[in-house]
Coordinates of C-alpha atoms in Angstrom, one line a residue:
X1 CA -39.4 -57.6 -51.3
X2 CA -36.4 -57.9 -48.9
X3 CA -34.9 -55.0 -47.0
X4 CA -31.8 -55.2 -49.1
X5 CA -33.9 -54.8 -52.2
X6 CA -35.6 -51.8 -50.7
X7 CA -32.3 -50.2 -49.7
X8 CA -31.0 -50.6 -53.3
X9 CA -34.2 -49.2 -54.6
X10 CA -34.0 -46.2 -52.3
X11 CA -30.3 -45.7 -53.0
X12 CA -30.9 -45.3 -56.7
X13 CA -33.5 -42.6 -56.1
X14 CA -32.5 -38.8 -56.0
X15 CA -33.6 -36.5 -53.1
X16 CA -36.5 -34.4 -54.1
X17 CA -35.6 -30.7 -54.5
X18 CA -37.3 -28.4 -51.9
X19 CA -40.3 -26.6 -53.2
X20 CA -40.0 -22.9 -53.9
X21 CA -42.1 -22.1 -50.8
X22 CA -39.6 -24.1 -48.6
X23 CA -36.6 -22.2 -50.0
X24 CA -38.3 -18.9 -49.3
X25 CA -39.0 -20.0 -45.7
X26 CA -35.4 -21.2 -45.2
X27 CA -34.0 -17.9 -46.6
X28 CA -36.4 -15.9 -44.5
X29 CA -35.4 -17.9 -41.4
X30 CA -31.6 -17.4 -42.2
X31 CA -32.2 -13.7 -42.7
X32 CA -34.0 -13.4 -39.4
X33 CA -31.2 -15.2 -37.6
X34 CA -28.6 -13.0 -39.3
X35 CA -30.6 -9.9 -38.2
X36 CA -30.8 -11.3 -34.7
X37 CA -27.1 -11.9 -34.5
X38 CA -26.4 -8.4 -35.9
X39 CA -28.7 -6.8 -33.3
X40 CA -26.9 -8.7 -30.6
X41 CA -23.5 -7.6 -31.9
X42 CA -24.7 -4.0 -32.3
X43 CA -26.0 -3.9 -28.8
X44 CA -22.4 -4.3 -27.4
X45 CA -20.8 -1.2 -26.1
X46 CA -17.4 -2.8 -26.9
X47 CA -16.1 -2.7 -30.4
X48 CA -16.3 -5.9 -32.4
X49 CA -14.4 -6.4 -35.7
X50 CA -13.9 -9.5 -37.8
X51 CA -10.7 -9.7 -39.9
X52 CA -9.5 -11.9 -42.7
X53 CA -5.9 -13.0 -43.2
X54 CA -5.0 -9.8 -45.0
X55 CA -6.2 -7.7 -42.0
X56 CA -9.2 -6.6 -43.9
X57 CA -12.4 -5.8 -42.0
X58 CA -15.0 -8.4 -42.9
X59 CA -17.6 -7.3 -40.4
X60 CA -18.0 -4.8 -37.5
X61 CA -20.6 -3.5 -35.1
X62 CA -22.0 -0.1 -34.7
X63 CA -19.6 0.8 -31.8
X64 CA -16.7 0.7 -34.3
X65 CA -18.5 3.1 -36.7
X66 CA -19.4 5.4 -33.9
X67 CA -15.9 5.7 -32.5
X68 CA -14.2 6.3 -35.9
X69 CA -17.1 8.4 -37.2
X70 CA -17.3 6.3 -40.4
X71 CA -20.0 4.5 -42.4
X72 CA -19.9 0.7 -43.0
X73 CA -18.9 1.3 -46.6
X74 CA -15.8 3.3 -45.3
X75 CA -14.8 0.5 -43.0
X76 CA -15.7 -2.9 -44.6
X77 CA -12.9 -4.1 -46.8
X78 CA -10.3 -1.7 -45.3
X79 CA -7.4 -3.0 -43.4
X80 CA -7.6 -2.5 -39.6
X81 CA -4.5 -0.3 -39.3
X82 CA -5.8 1.9 -42.0
X83 CA -9.1 2.4 -40.2
X84 CA -7.7 2.8 -36.6
X85 CA -4.4 4.6 -37.1
X86 CA -4.1 5.6 -40.8
X87 CA -1.0 3.5 -40.9
X88 CA 0.3 1.9 -44.1
X89 CA 1.3 -1.4 -42.4
X90 CA 0.3 -3.5 -39.4
X91 CA 1.0 -2.2 -35.9
X92 CA 4.4 -3.1 -34.5
X93 CA 6.6 -2.1 -31.5
X94 CA 7.5 0.4 -30.2
X95 CA 4.1 1.9 -30.9
X96 CA 1.6 -1.0 -30.5
X97 CA 1.6 -4.7 -30.4
X98 CA -0.7 -6.3 -33.0
X99 CA -2.9 -9.0 -31.5
X100 CA -4.4 -10.1 -34.8
X101 CA -0.9 -11.0 -36.2
X102 CA -0.3 -13.0 -33.0
X103 CA -3.5 -15.0 -33.5
X104 CA -2.7 -15.9 -37.1
X105 CA 0.9 -16.8 -36.2
X106 CA 0.2 -18.7 -32.9
X107 CA -3.3 -19.9 -33.5
X108 CA -4.6 -18.8 -30.1
X109 CA -6.2 -15.8 -28.5
X110 CA -4.0 -12.7 -27.8
X111 CA -4.5 -9.7 -25.6
X112 CA -2.9 -6.3 -25.5
X113 CA -3.6 -2.6 -24.6
X114 CA -3.3 0.2 -27.0
X115 CA -2.8 3.8 -25.9
X116 CA -4.2 6.7 -27.9
X117 CA -3.5 10.4 -27.4
X118 CA -6.2 12.8 -28.4
X119 CA -7.0 16.4 -27.8
X120 CA -10.0 17.5 -25.6
X121 CA -10.7 21.2 -25.1
X122 CA -7.2 22.1 -26.2
X123 CA -5.5 19.6 -23.9
X124 CA -4.0 16.2 -24.4
X125 CA -5.8 13.1 -23.0
X126 CA -4.7 9.5 -23.1
X127 CA -7.2 6.8 -24.1
X128 CA -6.6 3.2 -23.2
X129 CA -8.1 0.3 -25.2
X130 CA -8.1 -3.2 -24.0
X131 CA -8.0 -5.5 -27.0
X132 CA -8.7 -9.3 -27.2
X133 CA -8.2 -11.1 -30.5
X134 CA -9.6 -14.6 -30.9
X135 CA -9.4 -17.1 -33.8
X136 CA -12.5 -18.2 -35.8
X137 CA -12.1 -21.8 -37.0
X138 CA -14.0 -23.9 -39.5
X139 CA -15.3 -27.4 -38.8
X140 CA -11.8 -28.8 -39.6
X141 CA -10.1 -26.5 -37.1
X142 CA -8.6 -24.2 -39.7
X143 CA -8.5 -20.5 -38.8
X144 CA -10.6 -18.6 -41.3
X145 CA -10.9 -15.3 -39.5
X146 CA -10.0 -13.3 -36.4
X147 CA -12.4 -11.4 -34.1
X148 CA -11.2 -8.4 -32.2
X149 CA -13.1 -7.2 -29.2
X150 CA -12.0 -3.7 -28.0
X151 CA -13.1 -2.2 -24.7
X152 CA -12.3 1.4 -23.7
X153 CA -10.7 1.1 -20.2
X154 CA -9.7 4.7 -19.9
X155 CA -11.9 5.4 -16.9
X156 CA -10.7 2.4 -14.9
X157 CA -7.1 3.2 -15.8
X158 CA -7.5 6.8 -14.7
X159 CA -9.2 5.6 -11.5
X160 CA -6.3 3.2 -10.9
X161 CA -3.9 6.1 -11.6
X162 CA -5.7 8.3 -9.1
X163 CA -5.7 5.6 -6.5
X164 CA -2.0 4.9 -7.1
X165 CA -1.2 8.7 -7.0
X166 CA -3.2 9.0 -3.8
X167 CA -1.3 6.1 -2.3
X168 CA 2.0 7.6 -3.4
X169 CA 1.0 11.0 -1.9
X170 CA 0.1 9.4 1.4
X171 CA 3.4 7.5 1.3
X172 CA 5.2 10.7 0.5
X173 CA 3.5 12.5 3.4
X174 CA 4.3 9.6 5.7
X175 CA 7.9 9.7 4.6
X176 CA 8.0 13.5 5.3
X177 CA 6.4 13.0 8.7
X178 CA 8.9 10.2 9.5
X179 CA 11.8 12.4 8.4
X180 CA 10.8 15.5 10.3
X181 CA 9.9 13.6 13.5
X182 CA 13.4 12.1 13.9
X183 CA 15.0 15.3 15.1
X184 CA 14.0 18.5 17.0
X185 CA 17.0 20.5 15.6
X186 CA 15.5 23.1 13.2
X187 CA 18.2 22.9 10.6
X188 CA 18.3 19.1 10.6
X189 CA 14.5 19.0 10.2
X190 CA 14.5 21.5 7.3
X191 CA 17.4 19.8 5.5
X192 CA 15.7 16.4 5.8
X193 CA 12.3 17.8 4.8
X194 CA 13.7 19.5 1.7
X195 CA 15.7 16.5 0.6
X196 CA 12.7 14.2 0.9
X197 CA 10.5 16.7 -0.9
X198 CA 12.9 17.0 -3.9
X199 CA 13.1 13.2 -3.9
X200 CA 9.3 12.9 -4.1
X201 CA 9.0 15.6 -6.8
X202 CA 11.9 13.9 -8.7
X203 CA 13.8 17.2 -8.7
X204 CA 17.0 18.6 -7.3
X205 CA 16.4 22.4 -7.0
X206 CA 14.6 23.9 -4.0
X207 CA 14.9 25.7 -0.8
X208 CA 13.1 26.8 2.4
X209 CA 13.0 30.4 3.4
X210 CA 12.2 31.4 6.9
X211 CA 10.6 34.7 8.1
X212 CA 12.7 36.9 10.4
X213 CA 10.0 38.4 12.6
X214 CA 12.1 41.3 13.7
X215 CA 13.3 42.4 10.3
X216 CA 10.3 41.1 8.4
X217 CA 12.6 39.5 5.8
X218 CA 12.6 36.1 4.2
X219 CA 16.0 34.4 3.7
X220 CA 17.0 30.9 2.6
X221 CA 17.6 28.7 5.7
X222 CA 18.3 25.5 3.7
X223 CA 18.7 25.0 -0.1
X224 CA 19.7 22.6 -2.7
X225 CA 20.6 23.2 -6.4
X226 CA 20.7 27.0 -6.2
X227 CA 24.0 28.8 -6.5
X228 CA 25.5 30.6 -3.5
X229 CA 25.0 33.9 -5.2
X230 CA 21.3 33.2 -5.7
X231 CA 20.8 32.2 -2.1
X232 CA 22.8 35.3 -0.9
X233 CA 20.8 37.7 -3.0
X234 CA 17.4 36.3 -2.3
X235 CA 16.7 37.9 1.0
X236 CA 13.3 39.4 0.5
X237 CA 11.0 41.8 2.3
X238 CA 7.3 41.0 2.6
X239 CA 5.7 41.5 -0.7
X240 CA 9.0 41.5 -2.6
X241 CA 9.5 39.0 -5.4
X242 CA 7.6 35.7 -5.7
X243 CA 8.4 34.3 -2.2
X244 CA 7.7 37.7 -0.6
X245 CA 4.2 37.9 -2.2
X246 CA 3.5 34.3 -1.0
X247 CA 4.6 35.2 2.5
X248 CA 2.4 38.3 2.4
X249 CA -0.7 36.7 1.0
X250 CA -0.4 33.2 2.3
X251 CA -1.3 31.8 -1.1
X252 CA 0.8 29.6 -3.4
X253 CA 2.2 31.0 -6.7
X254 CA 2.9 28.5 -9.5
X255 CA 4.8 29.7 -12.6
X256 CA 5.6 28.0 -15.9
X257 CA 8.6 30.3 -16.4
X258 CA 9.7 32.5 -13.5
X259 CA 12.3 34.2 -15.7
X260 CA 9.6 36.0 -17.6
X261 CA 7.3 36.8 -14.8
X262 CA 7.3 40.6 -14.0
X263 CA 6.8 40.0 -10.3
X264 CA 10.2 38.2 -10.0
X265 CA 13.2 40.2 -8.7
X266 CA 16.7 39.9 -10.0
X267 CA 15.7 38.7 -13.5
X268 CA 19.3 38.5 -14.7
X269 CA 20.2 36.2 -11.8
X270 CA 17.1 34.0 -12.5
X271 CA 18.2 33.8 -16.2
X272 CA 21.8 32.8 -15.2
X273 CA 20.3 30.1 -12.8
X274 CA 18.3 28.8 -15.8
X275 CA 15.1 28.5 -13.7
X276 CA 11.9 27.9 -15.5
X277 CA 9.0 26.1 -13.8
X278 CA 8.6 27.4 -10.3
X279 CA 6.4 26.6 -7.3
X280 CA 6.4 28.9 -4.2
X281 CA 4.3 27.5 -1.3
X282 CA 3.5 29.2 2.0
X283 CA 4.6 27.4 5.2
X284 CA 1.8 28.4 7.6
X285 CA 0.7 27.5 11.1
X286 CA -2.3 28.9 12.9
X287 CA -2.9 31.5 10.1
X288 CA 0.7 32.8 10.4
X289 CA 3.2 32.4 7.6
X290 CA 6.5 31.0 9.0
X291 CA 8.3 30.7 5.7
X292 CA 8.1 29.6 2.1
X293 CA 8.9 26.4 0.3
X294 CA 10.4 27.0 -3.2
X295 CA 10.7 24.2 -5.8
X296 CA 12.2 24.9 -9.2
X297 CA 12.9 23.2 -12.5
X298 CA 15.3 23.9 -15.3
X299 CA 13.0 22.3 -17.9
X300 CA 9.6 23.5 -19.0
X301 CA 7.8 20.7 -17.2
X302 CA 5.1 22.6 -15.3
X303 CA 3.7 21.7 -11.9
X304 CA 0.4 19.9 -12.0
X305 CA -2.6 20.6 -9.7
X306 CA -1.7 17.3 -8.0
X307 CA 1.9 18.4 -7.5
X308 CA 0.7 21.7 -5.9
X309 CA -1.7 19.8 -3.6
X310 CA 1.1 17.5 -2.5
X311 CA 3.5 20.4 -2.0
X312 CA 0.9 22.3 0.1
X313 CA 0.4 19.2 2.3
X314 CA 4.1 18.8 2.7
X315 CA 4.4 22.5 3.6
X316 CA 1.8 22.0 6.3
X317 CA 3.8 19.2 7.8
X318 CA 7.0 21.3 7.6
X319 CA 5.2 24.1 9.5
X320 CA 4.3 21.7 12.4
X321 CA 7.9 20.5 12.4
X322 CA 9.2 24.1 12.5
X323 CA 6.9 24.9 15.4
X324 CA 8.0 21.8 17.3
X325 CA 11.7 22.6 16.7
X326 CA 11.2 26.2 17.8
X327 CA 9.4 25.1 20.9
X328 CA 12.2 22.7 21.6
X329 CA 14.8 25.4 21.1
X330 CA 12.8 27.7 23.5
X331 CA 12.6 24.9 26.1
X332 CA 16.3 24.2 25.7
X333 CA 17.1 27.9 26.1
X334 CA 15.0 28.1 29.3
X335 CA 16.6 24.9 30.6
X336 CA 20.0 26.5 30.0
X337 CA 19.0 29.6 31.8
X338 CA 17.6 27.5 34.6
X339 CA 20.8 25.4 34.7
X340 CA 22.9 28.6 34.9
X341 CA 20.7 29.9 37.7
X342 CA 20.9 26.6 39.6
X343 CA 24.6 26.5 39.1
X344 CA 24.9 30.0 40.5
X345 CA 22.6 29.2 43.4
X346 CA 24.7 26.1 44.3
X347 CA 27.8 28.1 43.9
X348 CA 26.4 30.9 46.2
X349 CA 25.3 28.2 48.7
X350 CA 28.8 26.7 48.8
X351 CA 30.4 30.1 49.2
X352 CA 27.9 30.9 52.0
X353 CA 28.6 27.5 53.6
X354 CA 32.3 28.3 53.5
X355 CA 31.8 31.7 55.0
X356 CA 29.6 30.5 57.8
X357 CA 32.0 27.6 58.5
X358 CA 34.9 30.0 58.5
X359 CA 33.2 32.3 60.9
X360 CA 32.2 29.4 63.2
X361 CA 35.8 28.2 63.1
X362 CA 37.4 31.6 63.6
X363 CA 35.0 33.1 66.0
X364 CA 32.4 30.9 67.7
X365 CA 34.7 27.8 68.1
X366 CA 37.5 30.0 69.4
X367 CA 35.2 31.6 71.9
X368 CA 33.9 28.3 73.1
X369 CA 37.5 26.9 73.3
X370 CA 38.5 29.9 75.4
X371 CA 35.4 29.5 77.6
X372 CA 36.2 25.9 78.3
X373 CA 39.9 26.8 79.1
X374 CA 38.8 29.6 81.4
X375 CA 36.3 27.4 83.2
X376 CA 39.1 24.8 83.7
X377 CA 41.3 27.5 85.1
X378 CA 38.5 28.9 87.3
X379 CA 37.8 25.6 88.8
X380 CA 41.4 25.3 89.9
X381 CA 41.2 28.7 91.7
X382 CA 38.3 27.7 93.9
X383 CA 39.0 27.2 97.6
X384 CA 38.8 23.8 99.1
X385 CA 35.4 22.8 100.0
X386 CA 33.6 24.7 97.3
X387 CA 32.3 21.5 95.9
X388 CA 29.0 22.8 94.6
X389 CA 30.6 25.7 92.8
X390 CA 33.3 23.3 91.4
X391 CA 30.5 20.9 90.2
X392 CA 28.7 23.7 88.4
X393 CA 31.9 24.9 86.8
X394 CA 32.7 21.4 85.7
X395 CA 29.2 20.9 84.2
X396 CA 29.4 24.2 82.4
X397 CA 32.8 23.3 81.1
X398 CA 31.4 20.0 79.8
X399 CA 28.6 21.8 78.1
X400 CA 31.0 24.2 76.4
X401 CA 33.2 21.3 75.2
X402 CA 30.1 19.5 73.9
X403 CA 28.9 22.6 72.1
X404 CA 32.4 23.0 70.7
X405 CA 32.2 19.4 69.3
X406 CA 28.8 20.2 67.8
X407 CA 30.2 23.4 66.2
X408 CA 33.1 21.4 64.8
X409 CA 30.7 18.8 63.3
X410 CA 28.5 21.6 61.9
X411 CA 31.6 23.2 60.3
X412 CA 32.4 19.9 58.6
X413 CA 28.9 19.4 57.4
X414 CA 28.7 23.0 56.1
X415 CA 32.0 22.6 54.2
X416 CA 34.5 20.1 55.3
X417 CA 38.0 21.5 55.0
X418 CA 39.0 17.9 54.2
X419 CA 37.2 18.2 50.8
X420 CA 39.3 21.2 49.8
X421 CA 42.5 20.0 51.4
X422 CA 42.6 16.3 50.9
X423 CA 39.9 15.6 48.3
X424 CA 36.7 13.6 47.8
X425 CA 37.8 10.2 49.1
X426 CA 39.0 11.5 52.5
X427 CA 35.9 13.7 52.9
X428 CA 33.5 10.8 52.1
X429 CA 35.3 8.5 54.6
X430 CA 35.0 11.2 57.3
X431 CA 31.3 11.6 56.4
X432 CA 30.6 7.9 56.8
X433 CA 32.5 7.5 60.0
X434 CA 30.8 10.5 61.6
X435 CA 27.3 9.8 60.5
X436 CA 26.5 6.2 59.7
X437 CA 28.7 4.5 62.3
X438 CA 27.3 6.6 65.2
X439 CA 23.8 5.7 64.0
X440 CA 24.5 2.0 64.3
X441 CA 24.9 1.3 60.5
X442 CA 27.8 -0.9 59.5
X443 CA 29.3 0.6 56.4
X444 CA 31.7 -0.6 53.8
X445 CA 33.6 1.9 51.7
X446 CA 35.4 0.9 48.6
X447 CA 37.3 2.4 45.7
X448 CA 37.5 0.9 42.2
X449 CA 40.1 2.2 39.8
X450 CA 42.9 4.7 40.3
X451 CA 42.0 7.2 43.0
X452 CA 42.8 10.8 42.0
X453 CA 41.7 14.4 42.6
X454 CA 38.8 15.7 40.5
X455 CA 37.8 19.3 39.6
X456 CA 36.6 21.2 42.7
X457 CA 33.0 21.7 41.3
X458 CA 32.8 17.9 40.5
X459 CA 34.1 16.9 43.9
X460 CA 31.6 19.2 45.6
X461 CA 28.7 17.7 43.6
X462 CA 29.7 14.2 44.4
X463 CA 30.1 14.9 48.1
X464 CA 26.8 16.7 48.4
X465 CA 24.9 13.8 46.7
X466 CA 26.5 11.2 48.9
X467 CA 25.9 13.5 51.9
X468 CA 22.1 13.6 51.0
X469 CA 22.0 9.8 50.5
X470 CA 23.7 9.2 53.9
X471 CA 21.2 11.7 55.6
X472 CA 18.3 9.7 54.1
X473 CA 19.8 6.4 55.4
X474 CA 20.1 7.9 58.9
X475 CA 16.7 9.7 59.0
X476 CA 14.5 7.4 57.1
X477 CA 16.0 4.0 56.2
X478 CA 17.4 3.1 59.6
X479 CA 19.6 0.5 57.9
X480 CA 21.8 -2.1 59.6
X481 CA 24.2 -2.2 56.6
X482 CA 25.3 0.2 53.9
X483 CA 28.0 0.4 51.3
X484 CA 29.5 3.2 49.3
X485 CA 31.7 2.6 46.2
X486 CA 33.6 5.1 44.1
X487 CA 34.3 4.1 40.5
X488 CA 37.2 6.0 39.0
X489 CA 37.4 5.6 35.2
X490 CA 39.2 7.4 32.5
X491 CA 36.4 9.8 31.5
X492 CA 33.8 9.2 34.1
X493 CA 33.4 9.0 37.9
X494 CA 30.7 6.8 39.4
X495 CA 29.3 6.5 42.9
X496 CA 27.0 3.7 44.3
X497 CA 25.3 4.0 47.7
X498 CA 23.3 1.0 48.9
X499 CA 21.5 0.2 52.1
X500 CA 19.2 -2.6 53.4
X501 CA 16.8 -0.4 55.3
X502 CA 13.3 0.8 54.8
X503 CA 12.5 1.6 51.2
X504 CA 10.1 4.1 49.7
X505 CA 8.3 5.0 46.4
X506 CA 10.8 7.2 44.6
X507 CA 8.4 8.5 41.9
X508 CA 5.8 9.5 44.5
X509 CA 8.4 11.2 46.7
X510 CA 9.7 13.3 43.8
X511 CA 6.2 14.0 42.4
X512 CA 4.7 15.2 45.7
X513 CA 7.9 16.9 46.8
X514 CA 7.6 15.1 50.0
X515 CA 9.5 17.0 52.7
X516 CA 12.4 16.7 53.4
X517 CA 13.2 13.5 51.4
X518 CA 11.5 14.5 48.1
X519 CA 13.2 17.9 47.9
X520 CA 16.5 16.3 48.8
X521 CA 16.1 13.8 45.9
X522 CA 15.2 16.7 43.5
X523 CA 18.3 18.5 44.7
X524 CA 20.5 15.4 44.1
X525 CA 19.1 15.0 40.6
X526 CA 19.6 18.7 39.7
X527 CA 23.2 18.7 40.9
X528 CA 24.0 15.7 38.9
X529 CA 22.3 16.9 35.7
X530 CA 24.1 20.2 35.9
X531 CA 27.3 18.2 35.6
X532 CA 25.8 16.4 32.5
X533 CA 25.6 13.2 34.6
X534 CA 22.9 10.6 35.3
X535 CA 21.3 9.7 38.6
X536 CA 19.3 6.5 39.1
X537 CA 17.5 5.9 42.4
X538 CA 15.8 2.6 43.0
X539 CA 13.9 1.6 46.1
X540 CA 10.9 -0.5 47.2
X541 CA 8.5 0.3 50.0
X542 CA 9.0 -1.9 53.0
X543 CA 12.3 -3.6 53.6
X544 CA 13.5 -3.5 50.0
X545 CA 16.4 -1.2 50.6
X546 CA 17.6 1.6 48.4
X547 CA 20.3 1.9 45.7
X548 CA 21.6 5.3 44.5
X549 CA 23.8 5.2 41.3
X550 CA 25.3 8.2 39.6
X551 CA 27.7 8.6 36.7
X552 CA 29.3 11.9 35.8
X553 CA 31.6 12.5 32.8
X554 CA 34.7 14.7 33.0
X555 CA 37.8 15.4 31.0
X556 CA 39.9 13.0 33.0
X557 CA 42.6 15.6 33.8
X558 CA 44.2 15.2 37.1
X559 CA 43.6 17.9 39.7
X560 CA 46.0 18.0 42.6
X561 CA 44.0 20.5 44.6

C-alpha cells in the first residue's frame, strides 16, 4: 500500500472522541489553572477590572470589592461608572477622563488620574487613583475587552505635595531673607518684608506693629489693605486686643473669624473692614517681643498649620532684620554724634589757631620787631672801637630777626591769613613754596577748571589735608619731585597730591596709629568724611611714591570771601 493510499485512508477516518476520564482530567486542569490565575489576580494590591464594550464589569479582583465594600454579585455585570461613582453615564470632563472609552476608540492603552474626595474624622481628604486601561484582543487582533488597573497613589502624591510645599516655603524664606538684607533702613525693610509675605500668602491685607518700649504700646509701622481709620485706631497696650495678647504672651493667635471673637477690640470697625480669617504672629528676638505680624483675609479661607509655620518662620527673619536695622540706626546716630563732636573739635582747633596766631602777630612778633629795631639803634650809639659789644649786638639782632621769621612762619602754619583773605589757591601756593621748595623737592602746582572761592569750612578742610600731605612728604618721603592739582568742577572740588619719595603701608599705618604719620592720616580721613567727601591714599613701601586723592561735594555757589 502506497503512502498516498494510507493518507486517503486516514483522511476518511474521524478522530476518536476523548474518553470520559480524559474530559474530566482536562476540565480539572482548566479549573486549576483558572483558580491559579484568580489567586494571582487577587494577590494584587492594585485593583483589576475587566470590562466589555458596554462598560460592564466582566471580572474583578478582591481589591475592587474591598475598596467599594461590595460583593462580587453586586459588581459583576454592573457598569464601571455605576460601581465607582454612582453615575448614570460614563465619566467625562470636567470631572474625570474615561480611559476605557479611549481604549475602545483608539485601540491602545490609556492612562489617567482620578481624584476622589472623601471624609475622614469629619474632615475632607483627597484620594488620588492612577488608572491604566489596556486592550484585550483575540487571535485576530480584535479588541474583545478592556482591563483597568487602578493604583492608589495618594501617599506618593501627598509626599510630593509636602516636598513641593517645603521647597516653596524654603524659597519663600530665601525670598524674605533676600528682601530684608537689601537695606538697613527699618521702614524699607518692613515694607519689603510685608509685601513679600503677602505675595507668598496670596493675600493683600496685612501689617506689622512695633512695640514702643517707653509707652508699652503696639502701633502699625507698615500696613497694606487696611483702612487709614483702622490703622489709626489700632494702637494697643500690652494684653489689649488680639495683637496685644500676642505681644504679651509671645504666642500666635489664629482665628477663623476675628469679627466674632470676644477678645477683639473695636468690633464695629472690624465688621466695617470685613475681616474674617486672621493670623497674628509674634515677632520675637532673644525671648523679647519686638512687634506683631498681622495677616487677614476677607473670605472664610482659614490659615492652615503649614501657613502658620511659614508665617512664624517669616516673623523670625523679620525680627532679625528689625534688630539689624535698629543696630544700624544706633550706629548711625552715634556716628552723627561723633561727627558733630569732631566738627566742633576742628572748629575749636581752628579758632584756637586763629587766636594764637593773632596773639603771636599782635604781641610776640611786635615785641621781636621792636627788639630788632632797638638793637639796630643801640649798635649805632656805641663809641668807636667797641667792636666786641657791636658784634654781640649784631648777633643778638640777627637772632631776633631769625626768631621773628620763625614766628611769622608759625603764624602762617597755624592759620595763614592768606586763606581767609585770598583763598585756597593762594594759601596752598604759599604752603608749597615755603615747605617743599626749601626741603629740596621740586613741585608742580596746577589748577584744572575755573578757580573760585569756596565756603570757608571747605577751604579750611582742603588746606589742612594738603598741609598734612606736604608735611608727610618733607618728614618721611624725602621726595625729589611732587605735584599738587586742584580740580574745580560744578559740584565737586578735587585735590591730587603725588610724590616720588619713599612709600609706606597705608593700612598698617592707620591700623597701628603709627605716630605721627598714622594719626595724621586718620585726621585727614576724618576731616574729609565730615564734609561727605572721599579720601584715597595709595602708597607702596620702598620707592613706590604716594598718591593722595580727595573729592568733596559742595553746592557750587560762589563765595567771594
